[in-house]
Coordinates of C-alpha atoms and ligand atoms in Angstrom, one line a residue:
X253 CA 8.3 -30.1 8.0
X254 CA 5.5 -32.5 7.7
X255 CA 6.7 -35.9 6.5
X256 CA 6.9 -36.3 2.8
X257 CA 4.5 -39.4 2.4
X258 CA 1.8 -37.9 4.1
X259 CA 1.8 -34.5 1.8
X260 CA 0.1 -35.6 -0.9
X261 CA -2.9 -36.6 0.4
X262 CA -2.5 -33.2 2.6
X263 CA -2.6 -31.4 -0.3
X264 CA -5.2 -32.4 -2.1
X265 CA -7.7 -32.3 1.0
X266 CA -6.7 -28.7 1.8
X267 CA -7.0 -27.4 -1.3
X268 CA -10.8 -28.7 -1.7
X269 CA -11.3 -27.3 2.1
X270 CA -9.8 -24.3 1.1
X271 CA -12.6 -24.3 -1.8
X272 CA -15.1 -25.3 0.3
X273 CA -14.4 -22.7 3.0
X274 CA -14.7 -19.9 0.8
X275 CA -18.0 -21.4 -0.9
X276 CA -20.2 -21.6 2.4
X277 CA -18.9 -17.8 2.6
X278 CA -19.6 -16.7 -1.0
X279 CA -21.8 -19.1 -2.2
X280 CA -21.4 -20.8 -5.3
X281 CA -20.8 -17.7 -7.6
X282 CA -17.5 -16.2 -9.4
X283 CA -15.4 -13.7 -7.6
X284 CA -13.1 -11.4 -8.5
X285 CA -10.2 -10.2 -6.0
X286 CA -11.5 -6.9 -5.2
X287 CA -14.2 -5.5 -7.7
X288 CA -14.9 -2.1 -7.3
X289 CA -18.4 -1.1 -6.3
X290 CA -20.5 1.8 -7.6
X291 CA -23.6 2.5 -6.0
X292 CA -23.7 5.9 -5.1
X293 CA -23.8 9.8 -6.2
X294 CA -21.0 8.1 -8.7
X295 CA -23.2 9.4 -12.1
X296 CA -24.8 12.4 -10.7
X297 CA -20.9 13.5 -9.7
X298 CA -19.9 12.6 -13.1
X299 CA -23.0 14.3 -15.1
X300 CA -22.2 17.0 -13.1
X301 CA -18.4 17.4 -14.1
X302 CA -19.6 17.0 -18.1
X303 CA -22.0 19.6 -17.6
X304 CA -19.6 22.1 -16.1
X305 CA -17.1 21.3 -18.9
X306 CA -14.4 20.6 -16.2
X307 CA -13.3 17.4 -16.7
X308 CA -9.3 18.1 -16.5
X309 CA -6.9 19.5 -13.7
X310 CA -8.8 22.3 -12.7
X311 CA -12.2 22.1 -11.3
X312 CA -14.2 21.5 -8.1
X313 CA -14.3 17.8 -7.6
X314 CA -10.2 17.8 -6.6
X315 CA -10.8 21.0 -4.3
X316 CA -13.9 18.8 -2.7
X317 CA -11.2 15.8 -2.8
X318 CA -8.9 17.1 -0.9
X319 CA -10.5 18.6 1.6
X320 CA -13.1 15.0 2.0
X321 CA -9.5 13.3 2.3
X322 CA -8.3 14.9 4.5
X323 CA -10.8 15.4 7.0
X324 CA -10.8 11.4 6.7
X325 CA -8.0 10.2 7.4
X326 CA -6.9 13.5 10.2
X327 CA -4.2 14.5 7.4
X328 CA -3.7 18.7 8.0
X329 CA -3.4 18.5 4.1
X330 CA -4.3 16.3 0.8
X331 CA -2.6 16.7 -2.7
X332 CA -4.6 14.6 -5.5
X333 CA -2.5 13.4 -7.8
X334 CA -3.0 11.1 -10.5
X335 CA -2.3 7.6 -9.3
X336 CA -0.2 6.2 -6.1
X337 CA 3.1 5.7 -7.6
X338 CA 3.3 9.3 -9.1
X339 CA 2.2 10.3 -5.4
X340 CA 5.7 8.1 -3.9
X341 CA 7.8 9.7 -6.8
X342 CA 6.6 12.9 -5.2
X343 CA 6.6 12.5 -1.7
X344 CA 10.2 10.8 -2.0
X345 CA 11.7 14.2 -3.4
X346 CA 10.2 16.1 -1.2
X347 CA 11.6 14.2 1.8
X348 CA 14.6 15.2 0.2
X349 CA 15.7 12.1 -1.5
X350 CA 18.5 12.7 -4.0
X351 CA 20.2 11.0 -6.8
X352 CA 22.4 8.7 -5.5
X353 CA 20.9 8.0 -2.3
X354 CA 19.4 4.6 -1.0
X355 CA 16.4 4.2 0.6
X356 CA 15.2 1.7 2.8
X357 CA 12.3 -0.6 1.1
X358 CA 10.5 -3.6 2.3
X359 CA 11.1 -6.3 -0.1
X360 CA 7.9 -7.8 0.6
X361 CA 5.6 -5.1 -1.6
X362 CA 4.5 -4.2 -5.2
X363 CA 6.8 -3.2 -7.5
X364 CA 5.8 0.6 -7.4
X365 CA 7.3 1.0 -3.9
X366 CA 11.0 0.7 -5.5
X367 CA 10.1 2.2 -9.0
X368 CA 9.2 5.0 -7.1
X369 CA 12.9 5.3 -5.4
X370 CA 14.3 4.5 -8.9
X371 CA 12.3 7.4 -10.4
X372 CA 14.3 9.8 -7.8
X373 CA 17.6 8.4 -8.9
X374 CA 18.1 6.5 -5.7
X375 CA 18.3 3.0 -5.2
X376 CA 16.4 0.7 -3.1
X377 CA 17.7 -0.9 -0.3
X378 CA 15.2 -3.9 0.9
X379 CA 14.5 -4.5 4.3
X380 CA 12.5 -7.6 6.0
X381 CA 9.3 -7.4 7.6
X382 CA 7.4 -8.8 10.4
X383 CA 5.3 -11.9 10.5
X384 CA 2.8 -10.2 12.7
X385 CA 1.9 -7.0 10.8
X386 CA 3.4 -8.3 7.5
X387 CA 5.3 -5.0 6.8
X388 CA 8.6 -3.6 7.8
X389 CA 9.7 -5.3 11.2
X390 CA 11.5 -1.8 13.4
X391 CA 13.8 -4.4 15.1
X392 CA 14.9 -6.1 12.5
X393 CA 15.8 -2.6 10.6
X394 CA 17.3 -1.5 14.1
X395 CA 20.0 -3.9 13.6
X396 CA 20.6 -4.2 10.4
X397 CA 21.5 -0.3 10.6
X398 CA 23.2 -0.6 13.5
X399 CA 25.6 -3.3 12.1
X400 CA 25.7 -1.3 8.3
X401 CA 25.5 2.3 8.9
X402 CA 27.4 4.7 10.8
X403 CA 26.5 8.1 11.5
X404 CA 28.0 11.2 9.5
X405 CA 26.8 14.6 10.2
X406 CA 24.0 13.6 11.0
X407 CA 23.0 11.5 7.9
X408 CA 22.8 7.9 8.0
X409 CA 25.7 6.4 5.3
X410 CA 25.6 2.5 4.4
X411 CA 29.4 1.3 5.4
X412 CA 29.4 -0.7 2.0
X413 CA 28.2 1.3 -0.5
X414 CA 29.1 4.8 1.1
X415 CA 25.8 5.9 -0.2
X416 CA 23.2 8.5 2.2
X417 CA 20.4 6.3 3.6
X418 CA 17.7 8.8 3.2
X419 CA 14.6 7.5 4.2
X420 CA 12.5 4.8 5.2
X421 CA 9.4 3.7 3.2
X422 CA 6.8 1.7 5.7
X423 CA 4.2 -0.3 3.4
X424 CA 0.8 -1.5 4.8
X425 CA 0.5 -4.8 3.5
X426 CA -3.0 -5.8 2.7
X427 CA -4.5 -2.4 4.9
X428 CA -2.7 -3.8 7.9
X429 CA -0.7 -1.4 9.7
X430 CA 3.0 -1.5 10.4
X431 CA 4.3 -1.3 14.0
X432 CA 4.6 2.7 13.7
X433 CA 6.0 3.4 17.2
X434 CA 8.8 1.1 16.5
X435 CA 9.2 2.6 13.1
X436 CA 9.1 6.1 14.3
X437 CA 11.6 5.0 17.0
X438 CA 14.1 3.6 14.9
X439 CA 13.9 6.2 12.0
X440 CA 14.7 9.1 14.5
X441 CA 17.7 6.9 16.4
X442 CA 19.2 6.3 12.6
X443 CA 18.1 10.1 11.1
X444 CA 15.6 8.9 8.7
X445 CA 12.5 10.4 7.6
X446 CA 9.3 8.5 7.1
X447 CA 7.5 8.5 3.8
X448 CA 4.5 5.7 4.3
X449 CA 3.4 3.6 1.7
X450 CA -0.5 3.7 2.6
X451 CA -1.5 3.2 -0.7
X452 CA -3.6 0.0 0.4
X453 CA -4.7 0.9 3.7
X454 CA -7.3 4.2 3.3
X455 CA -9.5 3.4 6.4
X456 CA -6.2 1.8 8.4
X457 CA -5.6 3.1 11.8
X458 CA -2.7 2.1 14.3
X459 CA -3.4 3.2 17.7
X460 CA -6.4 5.2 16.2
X461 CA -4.5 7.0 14.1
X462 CA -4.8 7.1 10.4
X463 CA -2.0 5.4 8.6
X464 CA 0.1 7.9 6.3
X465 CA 0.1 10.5 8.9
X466 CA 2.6 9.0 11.3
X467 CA 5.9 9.9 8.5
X468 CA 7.0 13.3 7.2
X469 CA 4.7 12.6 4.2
X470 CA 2.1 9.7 3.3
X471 CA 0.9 9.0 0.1
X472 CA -2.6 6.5 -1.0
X473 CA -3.6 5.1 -4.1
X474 CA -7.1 4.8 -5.5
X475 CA -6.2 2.2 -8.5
X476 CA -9.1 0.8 -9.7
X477 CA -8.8 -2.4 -7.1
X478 CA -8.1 -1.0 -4.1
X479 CA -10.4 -0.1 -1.4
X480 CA -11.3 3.3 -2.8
X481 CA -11.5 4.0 -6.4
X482 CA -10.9 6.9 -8.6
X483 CA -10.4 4.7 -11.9
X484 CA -6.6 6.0 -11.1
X485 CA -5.4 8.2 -8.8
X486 CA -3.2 9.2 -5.7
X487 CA -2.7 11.3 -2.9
X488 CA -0.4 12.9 -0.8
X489 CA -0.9 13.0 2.9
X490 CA 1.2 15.5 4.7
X491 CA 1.0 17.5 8.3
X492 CA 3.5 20.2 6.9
X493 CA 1.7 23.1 5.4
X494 CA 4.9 24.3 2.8
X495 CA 5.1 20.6 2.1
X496 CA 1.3 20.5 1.3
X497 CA 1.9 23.9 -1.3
X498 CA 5.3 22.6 -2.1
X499 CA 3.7 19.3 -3.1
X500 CA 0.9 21.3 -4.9
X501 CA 3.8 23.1 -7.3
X502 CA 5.4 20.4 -8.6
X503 CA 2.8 18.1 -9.4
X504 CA 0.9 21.2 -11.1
X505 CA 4.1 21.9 -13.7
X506 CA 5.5 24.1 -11.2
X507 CA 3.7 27.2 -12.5
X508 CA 3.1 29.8 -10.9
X509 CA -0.3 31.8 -10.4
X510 CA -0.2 34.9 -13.2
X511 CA -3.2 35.9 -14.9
X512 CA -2.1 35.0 -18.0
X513 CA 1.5 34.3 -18.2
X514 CA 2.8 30.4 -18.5
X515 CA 5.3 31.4 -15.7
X516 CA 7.5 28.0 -15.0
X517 CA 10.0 28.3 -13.0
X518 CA 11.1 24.8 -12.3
X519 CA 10.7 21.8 -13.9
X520 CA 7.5 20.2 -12.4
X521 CA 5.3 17.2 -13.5
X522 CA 1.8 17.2 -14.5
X523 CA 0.6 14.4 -12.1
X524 CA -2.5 16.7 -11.2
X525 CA -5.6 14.5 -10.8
X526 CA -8.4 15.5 -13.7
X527 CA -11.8 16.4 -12.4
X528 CA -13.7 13.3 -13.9
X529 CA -11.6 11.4 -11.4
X530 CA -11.9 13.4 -8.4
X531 CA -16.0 13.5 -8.8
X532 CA -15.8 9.7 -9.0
X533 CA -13.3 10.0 -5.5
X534 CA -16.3 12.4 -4.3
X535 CA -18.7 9.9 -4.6
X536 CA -16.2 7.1 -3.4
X537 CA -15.7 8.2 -0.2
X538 CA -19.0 8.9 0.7
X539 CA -18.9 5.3 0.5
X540 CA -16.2 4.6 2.3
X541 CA -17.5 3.4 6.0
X542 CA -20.0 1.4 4.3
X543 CA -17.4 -0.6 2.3
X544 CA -15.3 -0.7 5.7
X545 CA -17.8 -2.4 7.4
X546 CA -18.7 -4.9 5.1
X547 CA -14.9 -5.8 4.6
X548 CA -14.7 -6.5 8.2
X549 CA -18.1 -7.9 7.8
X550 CA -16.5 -10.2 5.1
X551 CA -13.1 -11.1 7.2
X552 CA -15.7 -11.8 10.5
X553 CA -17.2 -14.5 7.7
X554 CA -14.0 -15.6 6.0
X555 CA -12.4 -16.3 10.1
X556 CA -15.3 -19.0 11.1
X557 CA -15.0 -21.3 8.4
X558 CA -10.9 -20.8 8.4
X559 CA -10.7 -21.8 12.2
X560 CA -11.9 -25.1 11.1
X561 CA -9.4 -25.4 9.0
X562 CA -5.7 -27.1 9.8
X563 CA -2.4 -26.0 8.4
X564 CA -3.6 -22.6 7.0
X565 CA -4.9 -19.5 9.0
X566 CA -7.0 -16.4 7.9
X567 CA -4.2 -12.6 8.6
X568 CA -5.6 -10.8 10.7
X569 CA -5.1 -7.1 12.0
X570 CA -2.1 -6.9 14.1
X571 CA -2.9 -5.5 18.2
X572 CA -4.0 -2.5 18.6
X573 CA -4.6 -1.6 15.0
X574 CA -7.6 -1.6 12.7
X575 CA -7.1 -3.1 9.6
X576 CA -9.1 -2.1 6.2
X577 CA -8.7 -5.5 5.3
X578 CA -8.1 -4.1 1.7
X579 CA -7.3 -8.1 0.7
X580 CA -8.1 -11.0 2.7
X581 CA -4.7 -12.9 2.9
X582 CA -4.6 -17.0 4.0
X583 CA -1.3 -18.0 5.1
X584 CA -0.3 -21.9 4.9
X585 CA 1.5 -22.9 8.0
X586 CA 4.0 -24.7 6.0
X587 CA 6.2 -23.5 3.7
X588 CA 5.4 -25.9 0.7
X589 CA 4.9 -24.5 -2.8
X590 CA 3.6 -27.3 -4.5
X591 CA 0.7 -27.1 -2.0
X592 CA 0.2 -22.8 -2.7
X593 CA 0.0 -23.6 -6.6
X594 CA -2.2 -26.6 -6.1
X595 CA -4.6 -24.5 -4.3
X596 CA -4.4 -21.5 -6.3
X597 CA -5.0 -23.7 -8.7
X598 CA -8.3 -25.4 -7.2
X599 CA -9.7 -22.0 -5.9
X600 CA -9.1 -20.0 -9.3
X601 CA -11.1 -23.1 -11.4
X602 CA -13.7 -23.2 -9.0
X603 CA -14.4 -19.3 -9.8
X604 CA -13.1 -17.9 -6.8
X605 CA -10.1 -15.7 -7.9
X606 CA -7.0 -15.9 -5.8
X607 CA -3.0 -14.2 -6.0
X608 CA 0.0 -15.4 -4.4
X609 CA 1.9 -12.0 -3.1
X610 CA 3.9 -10.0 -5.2
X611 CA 7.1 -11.5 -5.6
X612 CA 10.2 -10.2 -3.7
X613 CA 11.7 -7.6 -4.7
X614 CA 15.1 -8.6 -4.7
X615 CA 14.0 -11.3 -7.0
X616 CA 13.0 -8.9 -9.7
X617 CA 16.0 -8.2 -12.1
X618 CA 15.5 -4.5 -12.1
X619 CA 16.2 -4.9 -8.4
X620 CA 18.7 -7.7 -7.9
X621 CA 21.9 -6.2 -7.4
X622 CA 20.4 -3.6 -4.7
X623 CA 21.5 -4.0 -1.3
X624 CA 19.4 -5.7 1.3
X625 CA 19.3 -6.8 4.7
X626 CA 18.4 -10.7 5.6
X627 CA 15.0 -11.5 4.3
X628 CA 14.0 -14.6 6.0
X629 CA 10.6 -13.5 7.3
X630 CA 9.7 -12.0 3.9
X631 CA 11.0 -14.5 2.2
X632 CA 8.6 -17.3 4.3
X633 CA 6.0 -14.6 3.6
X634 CA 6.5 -15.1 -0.2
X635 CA 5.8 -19.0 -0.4
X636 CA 3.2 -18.8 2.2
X637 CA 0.4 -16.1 1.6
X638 CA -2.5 -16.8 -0.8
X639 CA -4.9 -13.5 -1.6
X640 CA -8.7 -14.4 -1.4
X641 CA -11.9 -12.7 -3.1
X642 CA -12.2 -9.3 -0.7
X643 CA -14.3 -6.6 -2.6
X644 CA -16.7 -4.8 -0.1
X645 CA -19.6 -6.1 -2.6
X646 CA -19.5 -10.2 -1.4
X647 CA -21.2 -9.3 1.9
Ligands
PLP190 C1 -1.4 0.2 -5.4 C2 -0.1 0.4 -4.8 C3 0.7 1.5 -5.2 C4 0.3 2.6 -6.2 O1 -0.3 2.2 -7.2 P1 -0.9 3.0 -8.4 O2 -1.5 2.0 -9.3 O3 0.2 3.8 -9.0 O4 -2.0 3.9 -7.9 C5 1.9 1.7 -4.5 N1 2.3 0.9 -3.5 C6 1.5 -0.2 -3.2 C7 2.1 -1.1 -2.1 C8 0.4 -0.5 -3.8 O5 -0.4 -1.6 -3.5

């Protein structure tokens, strides 16, 4: 720690150069966090779907979807669904997630992460993550279970709690990719199966591989502020063809193909995405390298005017990965809170919208009394990280 009579004056100038910084970038104009951008077949799509009087769960705009997805990101198969939490709810029962289980969560991640679990009757256990990739650190979690769990036929079972561990839920902060050789490592030494979080890194590869596709099952999001967007939506990313139909059933009310009969034979959800939504997706992702580029166009900017810059540095994507850059994230090299609310402060009047990160999930009281692992990192993470305007429209 700096010494405390030289923070004031600290303060103050970095906030103003954290201004300035992100005015020679943007220019003097207002800027949201992530505004979508529309400037493609996004009517004609739409017109289209009106015309055809498909504008609910059936039509060909989710078949079209799908297949666009997953030829993206590599996936074998794509299930649209109607936004990225109902695609985690999903993708946590099918990896086999029970009542009663726990499942491990990065604490450092939005809320719908562990609603997801909660949906599934499970509870979440929180995890810490790494200051390099910002999401859930493998050797961290290594010891953690190896000092909490032991092995009983062949299911990992919290000494404490006497609870399953089922699974492990990697998150992609920001579109950065988690350390997913370490993850994969440690999920198969502790049986766990992977369900990735990717719902903020569409465009995110580790290694060259698309992130979501590395775990059992992957699902994305296409909320109305993230990189892609459907207005809402979801998807499930999976490699497993009965996982793909499986996931297909129960998100369609589990009924089953009859010519006329309303044959259910389970009870499913209807988390189907409509048509309207998928021909807005259609026209999205034809989009999609074009807003890449100009969101690493847009970090490239943002990184030489925050080098100048002392006690705060511009995230960048961890080695060997390709980052989205879904949100540009500054961190402050000290942990002083004063100085991340005087800046949000100074940025947010100036026009230039800006978000600390979510807070911890632990400190939510939905989620306090869960179980959870030492959270230093995460909890540095917390004070430290400021969000800055990253739509693929500033460049
Ligand atoms: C956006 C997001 C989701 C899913 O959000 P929806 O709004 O339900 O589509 C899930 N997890 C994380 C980390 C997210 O950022």
């Amino acid at each position: 720690m700096i010494d405390d009579v030289e923070k004031p004056s600290l303060r103050a100038d970095l906030g103003a150069a954290i201004v300035g910084a992100i005015e020679e970038v943007l220019g003097p104009v207002k800027a949201d966090l992530h505004a979508p951008v529309f400037a493609g077949n996004e009517w004609t799509y739409l017109k289209d779907c009106l015309d055809s009087t498909f504008v609910s769960s059936v039509g060909a705009y989710v078949d079209r979807f799908e297949r666009d997805l997953a030829t993206f990101t590599g996936s074998a198969h794509a299930v649209a669904v109607v936004n990225g939490t109902a695609a985690l709810h999903v993708a946590l029962l099918l990896a086999g997630v029970e009542r009663g289980d726990e499942v491990l969560v990065p604490a450092l991640t939005f809320a719908a992460t562990a609603n997801a679990v909660s949906y599934c009757g499970a509870v979440p256990h929180f995890v810490d993550s790494s200051d390099d990739t910002l999401g859930v650190d493998p050797e961290a979690l290594d010891s953690w279970l190896s000092f909490k769990t032991e092995q009983v036929r062949g299911l990992c079972v919290n000494r404490d709690t006497g609870r399953v561990i089922r699974a492990v839920v990697p998150m992609h902060t920001f579109g950065h990719p988690c350390d997913m050789g370490g993850l994969l490592r440690v999920a198969r030494k502790h049986s766990l199966q992977i369900v990735e979080d990717a719902a903020e890194s569409l465009g995110s590869y580790y290694h060259g591989r698309h992130t979501g596709t590395f775990g059992l099952i992957g699902t994305l999001s296409f909320n109305g502020n993230k990189t892609l967007t459907t207005g809402g939506g979801g998807a499930i990313l999976t490699n497993d063809e009965q996982l793909a139909r499986r996931a297909k059933f129960i998100t369609t009310t589990a009924k089953r193909p009859h010519k006329w009969e309303y044959v259910h034979d389970e009870v499913g959800f209807n988390y189907r995405l409509p048509n309207l939504n998928a021909a807005l997706g259609c026209a999205q992702l034809e989009q999609l390298p074009g807003f890449l580029k100009a969101k690493r166009e847009l970090h490239e900017k943002y990184r030489q005017v925050f080098t100048r810059l002392d006690g705060v540095e511009l995230v960048h994507e961890p080695e060997n990965c390709r980052s989205n850059y879904w949100l540009q994230a500054l961190k402050l090299k000290e942990v002083d809170l004063q100085l991340r609310d005087s800046t949000l402060e100074q940025t947010n009047v100036a026009g230039y919208m800006t978000r600390p990160v979510w807070k911890l999930m632990h400190g939510l009281q939905q989620f306090g009394a869960c179980p959870r692992a030492p959270l230093d990192v995460a909890e540095k993470l917390e004070k430290t990280l400021i969000n800055i305007p990253s739509g693929a429209g500033l460049v």
